Coordinates of C-alpha atoms (C1' of nucleotides) in Angstrom, one line a residue:
Chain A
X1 CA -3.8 18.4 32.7
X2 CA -6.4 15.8 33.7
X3 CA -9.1 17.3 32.2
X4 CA -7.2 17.8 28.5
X5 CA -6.6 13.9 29.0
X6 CA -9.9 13.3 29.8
X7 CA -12.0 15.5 27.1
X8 CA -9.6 13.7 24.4
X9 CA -9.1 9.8 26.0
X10 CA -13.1 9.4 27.3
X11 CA -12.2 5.8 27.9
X12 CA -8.8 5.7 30.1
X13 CA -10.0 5.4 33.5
X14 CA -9.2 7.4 36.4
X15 CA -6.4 5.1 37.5
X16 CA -4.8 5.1 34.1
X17 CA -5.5 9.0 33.7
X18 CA -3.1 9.5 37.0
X19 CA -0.5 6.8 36.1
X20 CA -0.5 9.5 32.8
X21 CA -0.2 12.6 34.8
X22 CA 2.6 11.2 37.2
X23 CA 4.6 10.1 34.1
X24 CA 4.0 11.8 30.8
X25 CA 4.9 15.0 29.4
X26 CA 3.7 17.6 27.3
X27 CA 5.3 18.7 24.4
X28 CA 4.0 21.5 21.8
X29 CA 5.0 21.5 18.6
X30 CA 4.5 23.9 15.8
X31 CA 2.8 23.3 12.6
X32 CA 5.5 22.5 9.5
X33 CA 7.9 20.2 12.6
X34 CA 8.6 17.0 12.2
X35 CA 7.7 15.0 15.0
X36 CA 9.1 11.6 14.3
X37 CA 11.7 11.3 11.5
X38 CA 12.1 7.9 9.6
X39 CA 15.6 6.0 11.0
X40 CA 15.0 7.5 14.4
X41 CA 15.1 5.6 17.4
X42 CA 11.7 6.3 19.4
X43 CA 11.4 6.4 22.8
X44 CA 8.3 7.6 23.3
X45 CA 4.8 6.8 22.5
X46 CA 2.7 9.4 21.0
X47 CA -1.3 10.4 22.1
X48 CA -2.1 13.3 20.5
X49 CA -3.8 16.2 22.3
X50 CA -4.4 18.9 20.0
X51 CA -3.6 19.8 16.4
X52 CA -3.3 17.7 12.8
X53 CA -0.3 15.4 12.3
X54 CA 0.0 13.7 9.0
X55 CA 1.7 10.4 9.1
X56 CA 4.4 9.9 5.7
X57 CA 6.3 6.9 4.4
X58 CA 9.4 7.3 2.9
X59 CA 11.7 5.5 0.5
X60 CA 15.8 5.8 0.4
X61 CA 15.5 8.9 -2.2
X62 CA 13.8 11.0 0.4
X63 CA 10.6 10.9 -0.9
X64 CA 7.4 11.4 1.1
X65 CA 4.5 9.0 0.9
X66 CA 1.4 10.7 3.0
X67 CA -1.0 7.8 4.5
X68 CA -3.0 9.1 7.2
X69 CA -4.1 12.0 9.8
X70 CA -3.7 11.7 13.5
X71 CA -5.9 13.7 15.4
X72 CA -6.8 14.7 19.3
X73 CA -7.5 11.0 20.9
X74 CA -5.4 9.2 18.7
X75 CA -2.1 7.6 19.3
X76 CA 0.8 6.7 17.2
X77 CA 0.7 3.0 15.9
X78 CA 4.1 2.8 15.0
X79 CA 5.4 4.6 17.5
X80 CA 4.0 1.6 19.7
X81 CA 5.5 -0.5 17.4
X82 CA 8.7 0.3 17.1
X83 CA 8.9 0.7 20.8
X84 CA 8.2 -2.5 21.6
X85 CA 10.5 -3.9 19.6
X86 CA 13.3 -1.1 19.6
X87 CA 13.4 -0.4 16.7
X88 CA 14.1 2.7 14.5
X89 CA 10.8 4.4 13.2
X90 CA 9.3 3.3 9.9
X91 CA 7.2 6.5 9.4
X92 CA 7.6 10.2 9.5
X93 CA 5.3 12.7 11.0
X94 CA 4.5 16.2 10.5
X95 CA 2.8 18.1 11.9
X96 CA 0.1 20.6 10.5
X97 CA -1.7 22.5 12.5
X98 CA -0.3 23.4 15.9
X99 CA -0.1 20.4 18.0
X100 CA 0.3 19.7 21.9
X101 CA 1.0 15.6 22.0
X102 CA 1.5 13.3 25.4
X103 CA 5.2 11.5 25.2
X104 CA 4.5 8.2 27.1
X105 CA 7.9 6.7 27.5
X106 CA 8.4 3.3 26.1
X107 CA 8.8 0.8 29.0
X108 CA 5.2 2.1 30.5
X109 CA 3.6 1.5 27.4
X110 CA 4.0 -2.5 28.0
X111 CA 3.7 -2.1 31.8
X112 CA 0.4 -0.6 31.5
X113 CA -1.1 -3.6 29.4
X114 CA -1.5 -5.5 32.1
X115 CA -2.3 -3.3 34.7
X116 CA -5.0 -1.0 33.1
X117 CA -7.5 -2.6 31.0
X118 CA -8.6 0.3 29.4
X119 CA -5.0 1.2 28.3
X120 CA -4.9 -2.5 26.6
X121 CA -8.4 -1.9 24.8
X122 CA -6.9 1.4 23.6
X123 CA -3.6 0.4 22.2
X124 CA -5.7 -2.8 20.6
X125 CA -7.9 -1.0 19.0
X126 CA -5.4 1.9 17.7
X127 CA -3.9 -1.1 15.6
X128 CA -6.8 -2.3 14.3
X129 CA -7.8 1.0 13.3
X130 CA -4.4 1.8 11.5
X131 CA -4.1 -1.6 9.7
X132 CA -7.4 -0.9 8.2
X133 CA -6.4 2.1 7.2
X134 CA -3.5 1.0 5.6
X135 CA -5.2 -1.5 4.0
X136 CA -7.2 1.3 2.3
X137 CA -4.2 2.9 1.4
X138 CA -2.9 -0.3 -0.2
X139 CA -6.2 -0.2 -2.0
X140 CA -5.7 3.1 -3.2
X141 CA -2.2 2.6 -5.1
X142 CA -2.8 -1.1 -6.4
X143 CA -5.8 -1.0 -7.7
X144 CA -6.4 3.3 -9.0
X145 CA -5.1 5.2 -11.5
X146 CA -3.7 8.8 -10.0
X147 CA -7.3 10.6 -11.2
X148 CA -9.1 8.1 -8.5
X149 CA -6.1 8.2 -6.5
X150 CA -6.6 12.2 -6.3
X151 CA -9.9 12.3 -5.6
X152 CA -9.6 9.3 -2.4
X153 CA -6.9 12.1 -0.9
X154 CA -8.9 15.5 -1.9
X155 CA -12.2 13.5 0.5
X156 CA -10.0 12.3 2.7
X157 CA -8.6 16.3 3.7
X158 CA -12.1 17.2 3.1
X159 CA -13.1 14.7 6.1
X160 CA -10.3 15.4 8.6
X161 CA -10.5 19.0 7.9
X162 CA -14.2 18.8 8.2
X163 CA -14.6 21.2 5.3
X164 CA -14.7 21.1 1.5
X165 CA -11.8 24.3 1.0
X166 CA -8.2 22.5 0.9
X167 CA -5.3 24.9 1.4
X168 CA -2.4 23.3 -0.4
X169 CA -0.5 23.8 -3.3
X170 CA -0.4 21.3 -6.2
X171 CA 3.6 20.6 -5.8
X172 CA 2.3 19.6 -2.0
X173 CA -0.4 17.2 -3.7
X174 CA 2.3 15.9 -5.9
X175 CA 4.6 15.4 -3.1
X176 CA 2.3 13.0 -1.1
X177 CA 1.3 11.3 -4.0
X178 CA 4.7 10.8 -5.4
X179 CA 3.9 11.7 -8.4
X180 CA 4.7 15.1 -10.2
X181 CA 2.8 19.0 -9.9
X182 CA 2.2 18.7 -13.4
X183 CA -0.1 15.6 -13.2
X184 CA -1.9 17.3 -10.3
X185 CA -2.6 20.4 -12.4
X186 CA -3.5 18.7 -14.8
X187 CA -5.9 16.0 -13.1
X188 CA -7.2 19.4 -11.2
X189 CA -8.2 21.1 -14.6
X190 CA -9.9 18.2 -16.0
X191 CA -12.0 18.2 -12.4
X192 CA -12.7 21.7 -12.8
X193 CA -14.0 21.3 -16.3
X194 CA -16.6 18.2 -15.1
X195 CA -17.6 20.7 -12.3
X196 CA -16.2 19.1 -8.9
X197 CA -13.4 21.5 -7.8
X198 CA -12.8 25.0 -8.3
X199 CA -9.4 26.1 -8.6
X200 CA -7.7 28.9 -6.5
X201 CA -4.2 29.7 -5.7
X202 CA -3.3 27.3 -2.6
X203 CA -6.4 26.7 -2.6
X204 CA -8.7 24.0 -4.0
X205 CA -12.8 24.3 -3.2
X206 CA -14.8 21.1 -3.3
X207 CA -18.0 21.1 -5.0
X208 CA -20.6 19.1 -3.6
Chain B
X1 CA -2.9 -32.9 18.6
X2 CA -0.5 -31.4 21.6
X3 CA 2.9 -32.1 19.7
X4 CA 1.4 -30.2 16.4
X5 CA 1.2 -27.0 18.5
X6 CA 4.1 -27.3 20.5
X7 CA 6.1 -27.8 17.5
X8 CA 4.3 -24.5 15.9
X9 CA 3.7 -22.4 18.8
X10 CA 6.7 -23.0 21.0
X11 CA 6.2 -20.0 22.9
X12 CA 2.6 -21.0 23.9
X13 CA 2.4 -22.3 27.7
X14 CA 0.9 -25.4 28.4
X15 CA -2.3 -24.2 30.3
X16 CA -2.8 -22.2 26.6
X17 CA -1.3 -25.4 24.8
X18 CA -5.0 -27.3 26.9
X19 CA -7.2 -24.7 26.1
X20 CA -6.8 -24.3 22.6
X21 CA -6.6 -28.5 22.6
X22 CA -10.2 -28.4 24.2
X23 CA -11.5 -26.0 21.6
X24 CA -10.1 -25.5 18.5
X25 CA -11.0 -27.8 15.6
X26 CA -8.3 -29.0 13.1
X27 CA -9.3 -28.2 9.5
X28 CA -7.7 -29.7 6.1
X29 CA -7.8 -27.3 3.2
X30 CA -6.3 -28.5 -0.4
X31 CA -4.3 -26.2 -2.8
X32 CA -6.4 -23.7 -4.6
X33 CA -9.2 -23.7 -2.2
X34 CA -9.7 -20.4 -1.4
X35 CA -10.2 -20.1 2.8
X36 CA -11.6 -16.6 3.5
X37 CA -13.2 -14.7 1.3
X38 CA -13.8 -10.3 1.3
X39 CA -16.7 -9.9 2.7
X40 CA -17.4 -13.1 4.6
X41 CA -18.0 -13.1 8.4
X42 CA -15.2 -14.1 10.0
X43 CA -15.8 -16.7 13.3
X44 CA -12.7 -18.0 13.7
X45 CA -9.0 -16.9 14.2
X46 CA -6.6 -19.0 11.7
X47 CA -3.9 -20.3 13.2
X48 CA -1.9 -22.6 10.6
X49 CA 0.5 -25.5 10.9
X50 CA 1.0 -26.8 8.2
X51 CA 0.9 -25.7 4.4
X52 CA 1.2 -22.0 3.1
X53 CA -1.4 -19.6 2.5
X54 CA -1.1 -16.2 0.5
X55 CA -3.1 -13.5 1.3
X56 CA -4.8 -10.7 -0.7
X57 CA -7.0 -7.9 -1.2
X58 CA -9.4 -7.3 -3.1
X59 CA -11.3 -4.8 -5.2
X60 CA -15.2 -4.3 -6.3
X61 CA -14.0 -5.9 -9.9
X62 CA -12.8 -8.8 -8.6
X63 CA -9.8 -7.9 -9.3
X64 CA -7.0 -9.3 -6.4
X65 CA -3.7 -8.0 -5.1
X66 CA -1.1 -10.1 -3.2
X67 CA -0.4 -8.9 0.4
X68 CA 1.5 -11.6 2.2
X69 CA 2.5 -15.3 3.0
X70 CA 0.8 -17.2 6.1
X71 CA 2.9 -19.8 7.4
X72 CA 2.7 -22.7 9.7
X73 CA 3.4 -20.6 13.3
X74 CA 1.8 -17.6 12.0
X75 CA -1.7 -16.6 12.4
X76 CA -3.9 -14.4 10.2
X77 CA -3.9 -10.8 11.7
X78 CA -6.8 -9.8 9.9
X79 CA -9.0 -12.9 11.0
X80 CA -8.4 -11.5 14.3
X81 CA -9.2 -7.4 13.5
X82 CA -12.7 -8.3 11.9
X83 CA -13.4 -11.1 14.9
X84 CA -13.5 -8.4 17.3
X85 CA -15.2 -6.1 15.1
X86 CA -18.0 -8.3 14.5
X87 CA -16.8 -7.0 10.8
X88 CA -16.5 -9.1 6.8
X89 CA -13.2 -9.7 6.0
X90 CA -11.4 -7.5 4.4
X91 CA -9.2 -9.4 2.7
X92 CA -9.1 -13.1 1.0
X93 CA -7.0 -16.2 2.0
X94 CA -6.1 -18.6 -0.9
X95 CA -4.4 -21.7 0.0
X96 CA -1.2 -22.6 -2.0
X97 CA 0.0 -25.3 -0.6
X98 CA -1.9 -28.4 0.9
X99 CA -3.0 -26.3 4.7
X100 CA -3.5 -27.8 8.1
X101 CA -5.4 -24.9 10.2
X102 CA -6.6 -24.3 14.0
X103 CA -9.6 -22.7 13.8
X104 CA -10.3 -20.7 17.3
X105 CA -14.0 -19.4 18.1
X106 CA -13.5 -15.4 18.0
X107 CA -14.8 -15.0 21.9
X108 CA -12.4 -17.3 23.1
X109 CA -9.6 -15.1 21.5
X110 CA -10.5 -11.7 23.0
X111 CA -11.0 -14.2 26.4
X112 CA -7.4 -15.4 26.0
X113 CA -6.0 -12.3 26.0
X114 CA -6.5 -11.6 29.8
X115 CA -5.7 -15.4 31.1
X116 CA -3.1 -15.7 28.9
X117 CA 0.2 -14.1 29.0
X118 CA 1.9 -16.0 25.7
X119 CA -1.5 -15.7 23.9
X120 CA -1.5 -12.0 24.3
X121 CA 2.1 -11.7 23.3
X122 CA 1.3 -13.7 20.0
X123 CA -1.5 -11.0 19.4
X124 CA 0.5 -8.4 19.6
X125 CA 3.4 -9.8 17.8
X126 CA 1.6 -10.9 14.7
X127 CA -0.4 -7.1 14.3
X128 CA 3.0 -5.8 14.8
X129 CA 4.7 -8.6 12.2
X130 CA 1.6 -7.9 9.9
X131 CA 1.5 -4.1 10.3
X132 CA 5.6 -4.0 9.1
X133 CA 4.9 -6.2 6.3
X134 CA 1.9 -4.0 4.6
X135 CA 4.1 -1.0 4.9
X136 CA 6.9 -2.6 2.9
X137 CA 3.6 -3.4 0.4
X138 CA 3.2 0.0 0.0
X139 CA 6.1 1.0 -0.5
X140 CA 7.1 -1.2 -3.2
X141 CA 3.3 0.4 -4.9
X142 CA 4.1 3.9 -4.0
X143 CA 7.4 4.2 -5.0
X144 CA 8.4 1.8 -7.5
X145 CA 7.5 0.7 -11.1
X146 CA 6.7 -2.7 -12.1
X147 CA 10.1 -3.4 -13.1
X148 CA 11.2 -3.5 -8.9
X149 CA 7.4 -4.4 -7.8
X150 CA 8.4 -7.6 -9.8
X151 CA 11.8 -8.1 -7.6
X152 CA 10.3 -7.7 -5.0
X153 CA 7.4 -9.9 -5.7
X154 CA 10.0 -13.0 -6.8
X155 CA 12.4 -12.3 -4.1
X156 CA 9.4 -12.8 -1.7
X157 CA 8.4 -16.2 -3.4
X158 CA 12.1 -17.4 -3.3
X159 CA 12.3 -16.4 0.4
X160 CA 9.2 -18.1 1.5
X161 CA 9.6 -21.6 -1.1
X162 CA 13.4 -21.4 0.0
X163 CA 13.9 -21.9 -3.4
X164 CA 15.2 -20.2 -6.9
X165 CA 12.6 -21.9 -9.0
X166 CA 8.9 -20.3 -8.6
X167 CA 6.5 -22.3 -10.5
X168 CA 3.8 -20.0 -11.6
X169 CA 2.8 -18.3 -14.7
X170 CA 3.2 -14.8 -16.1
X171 CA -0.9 -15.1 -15.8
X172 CA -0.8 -15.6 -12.1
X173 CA 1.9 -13.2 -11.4
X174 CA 0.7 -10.4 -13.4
X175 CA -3.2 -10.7 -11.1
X176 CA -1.5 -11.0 -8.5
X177 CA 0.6 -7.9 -9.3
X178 CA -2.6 -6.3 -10.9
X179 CA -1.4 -6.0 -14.1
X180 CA -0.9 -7.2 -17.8
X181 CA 0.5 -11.0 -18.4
X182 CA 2.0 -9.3 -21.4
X183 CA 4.0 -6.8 -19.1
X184 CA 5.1 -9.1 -16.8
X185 CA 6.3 -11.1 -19.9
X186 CA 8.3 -8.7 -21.5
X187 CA 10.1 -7.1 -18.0
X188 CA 10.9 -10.9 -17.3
X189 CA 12.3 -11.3 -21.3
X190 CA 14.4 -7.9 -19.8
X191 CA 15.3 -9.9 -17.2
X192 CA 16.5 -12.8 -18.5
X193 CA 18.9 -11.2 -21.2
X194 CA 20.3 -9.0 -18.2
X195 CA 21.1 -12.6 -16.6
X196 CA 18.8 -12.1 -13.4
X197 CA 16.4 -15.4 -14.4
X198 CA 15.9 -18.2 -16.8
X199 CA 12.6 -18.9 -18.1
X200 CA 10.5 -21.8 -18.3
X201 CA 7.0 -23.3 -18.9
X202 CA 5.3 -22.7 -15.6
X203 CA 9.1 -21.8 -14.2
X204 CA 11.2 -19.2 -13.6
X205 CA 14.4 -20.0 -12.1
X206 CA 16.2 -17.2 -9.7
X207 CA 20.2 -16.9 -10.9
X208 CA 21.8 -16.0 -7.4
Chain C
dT1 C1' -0.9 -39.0 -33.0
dT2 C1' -4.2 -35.6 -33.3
dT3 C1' -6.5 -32.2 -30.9
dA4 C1' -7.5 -28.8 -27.7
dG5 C1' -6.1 -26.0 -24.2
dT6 C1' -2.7 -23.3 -21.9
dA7 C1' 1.5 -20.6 -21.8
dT8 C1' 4.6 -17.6 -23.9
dG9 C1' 6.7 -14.1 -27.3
dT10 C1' 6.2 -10.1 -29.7
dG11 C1' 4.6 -6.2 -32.7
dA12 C1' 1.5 -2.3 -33.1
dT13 C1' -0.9 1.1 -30.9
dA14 C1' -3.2 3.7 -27.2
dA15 C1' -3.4 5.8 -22.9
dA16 C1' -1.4 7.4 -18.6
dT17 C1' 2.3 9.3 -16.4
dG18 C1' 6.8 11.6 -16.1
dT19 C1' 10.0 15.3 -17.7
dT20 C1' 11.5 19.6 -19.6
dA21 C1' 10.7 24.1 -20.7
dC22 C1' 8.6 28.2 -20.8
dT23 C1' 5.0 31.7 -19.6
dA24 C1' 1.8 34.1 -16.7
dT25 C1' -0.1 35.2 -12.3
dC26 C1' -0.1 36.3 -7.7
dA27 C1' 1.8 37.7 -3.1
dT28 C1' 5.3 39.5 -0.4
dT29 C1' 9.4 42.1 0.4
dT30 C1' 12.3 45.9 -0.8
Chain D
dA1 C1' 6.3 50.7 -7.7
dA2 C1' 9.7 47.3 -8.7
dA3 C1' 11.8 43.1 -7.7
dT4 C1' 11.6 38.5 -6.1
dG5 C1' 9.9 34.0 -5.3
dA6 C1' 6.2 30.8 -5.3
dT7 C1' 2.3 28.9 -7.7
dA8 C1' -0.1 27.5 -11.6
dG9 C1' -1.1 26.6 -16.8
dT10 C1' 0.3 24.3 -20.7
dA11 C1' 2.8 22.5 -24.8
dA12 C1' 6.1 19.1 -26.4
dC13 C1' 8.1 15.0 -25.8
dA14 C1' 9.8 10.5 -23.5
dT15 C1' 8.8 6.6 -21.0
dT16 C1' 5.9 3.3 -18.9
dT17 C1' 2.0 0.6 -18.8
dA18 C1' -2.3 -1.2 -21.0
dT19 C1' -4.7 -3.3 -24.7
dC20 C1' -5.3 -5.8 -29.0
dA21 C1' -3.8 -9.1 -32.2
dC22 C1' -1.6 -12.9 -33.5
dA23 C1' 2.1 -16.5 -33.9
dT24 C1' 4.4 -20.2 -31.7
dA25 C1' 5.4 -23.7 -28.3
dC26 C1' 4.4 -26.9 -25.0
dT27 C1' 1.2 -30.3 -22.3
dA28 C1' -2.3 -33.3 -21.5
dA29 C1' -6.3 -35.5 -23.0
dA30 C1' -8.8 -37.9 -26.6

DNA sequence: TTTAGTATGTGATAAATGTTACTATCATTT
DNA sequence: AAATGATAGTAACATTTATCACATACTAAA
């Protein structure tokens, strides 16, 4: 177990790294599970070890939102969040691609602050990180029209996935865009004619 | 100077209290001057006690989008992301209301957060405050049409003024709202014959 | 009081997006 | 091979939002 913590967390230090073994577990879960469902009380802050999570917000229709990926050496803003102030989750995750996460429970999380320095850099710097993603994603909706809009999520799988073939479905697209599959199709057909995508069932190849 | 924190701050202890007394300069900003600007360095954490500031982002057309209120006892998360980042703001602070404003060196913040406790604790708290309140942004972006967006955007001025009448143009609410003036003219028309407002030069008075 | 500037109301039209309906294609199961 | 279900293409239409044009009303300055 050290060693997984290790290869994905380079900064914890070794005192931090054993506080981690003697008090976290493991958990696997399979791509298509959701991890953290909005409404839920969390108990547990999430570092992610392995896999592709995708973090959603949702509104009181039950529609899905997607805003951002986390990946091995990441943690869970919210999930810090909400712990700290016990409160019921404000996101939902999925996850993607097969995933093995660390569940730190809650009442460590603040302990730790003060006693490991390079926990309190970590959890610092995951909020900065996510706020300035958000912020992007505020960016994104206020000031695009769902062509640009497309196009911000088609790089931003392209980047996480490290590679320019997206396997999705257009109703998927439409989904975390809240919008609707024809829009996509469409958007997708008009990229195709200008030469950026080609177009393949579940399937969508980037050119360039 | 002491009372003006304590009064502001009343969670801060007084060794914190003396250090920020020792270095932190008292600015005066008028209404309409515009505090931070995208892409400025930042040097100083805003703390504010008096006035109100609204917050915003911006795009490359100069086009601006309203995030949030700062109020006296509140401090400008995003001041304190980019200080440590040694990064340009990322977003633009527009006074409203005649502003009275701590301005803390950005070292000294990061060296607070070790010596101390209450200073860390306001840190945290006002990411976490800050963090909640741009995920109810997007939200109202993602899921809603204007109609709502503007609800919510008036609901958020009469919670913050404590007041039903919001004096402000259709102008400055549709920027603000990145839209048309026209739009916002004819939803508020909607809502006026649906009972919700009355309408006024410069005026629009909540009903309930 | 006249004038100029700002704010608002509103019609006409265009463009973007959402909805409905239907067809065709592809992949998997039977 | 046939049946089934998911995916994608597309036309027709409704609704929302954006843009242009202009009239009217109010306010403050000259």
């Amino acid at each position: 177990m050290k060693n997984i913590i290790k290869d994905n967390f380079p900064n914890f230090n070794q005192l931090l790294i054993e506080d981690i073994e003697k008090n976290a577990t493991i958990k696997d879960f399979n791509a298509g599970e959701v991890l953290i469902r909005s409404g839920q009380y969390i108990k547990n802050t999430v570092l992610v070890l392995k896999g592709k999570i995708k973090i959603y917000r949702e509104d009181d229709d039950g529609n899905e939102f997607f805003m951002y990926y986390l990946q091995p050496g990441q943690a869970c803003a919210i999930s810090m969040i909400c712990a700290t102030k016990n409160e019921t989750s404000a996101i939902m995750a999925k996850v993607v691609e097969d995933a093995e996460v660390l569940m730190l429970p809650l009442p460590l999380m603040e302990k730790w602050m003060a006693q490991h320095r390079s926990w309190y850099e970590f959890v610092i710097e995951t909020y900065r990180n996510r706020f300035e993603e958000v912020l992007e994603v505020v960016d994104s909706i206020a000031f695009k029209a769902m062509d640009e809009r497309l196009v911000y999520y088609l790089n931003k799988h392209k980047e996480v996935n490290k590679s320019k073939d997206i396997k999705i479905s257009h109703q998927e697209i439409a989904n975390e865009l809240n919008t609707s599959r024809e829009v996509i199709s469409r958007l997708l057909k008009k990229m195709e004619q200008q030469g950026l995508v080609n177009l393949h069932r579940n399937h969508i190849e980037l050119i360039k």
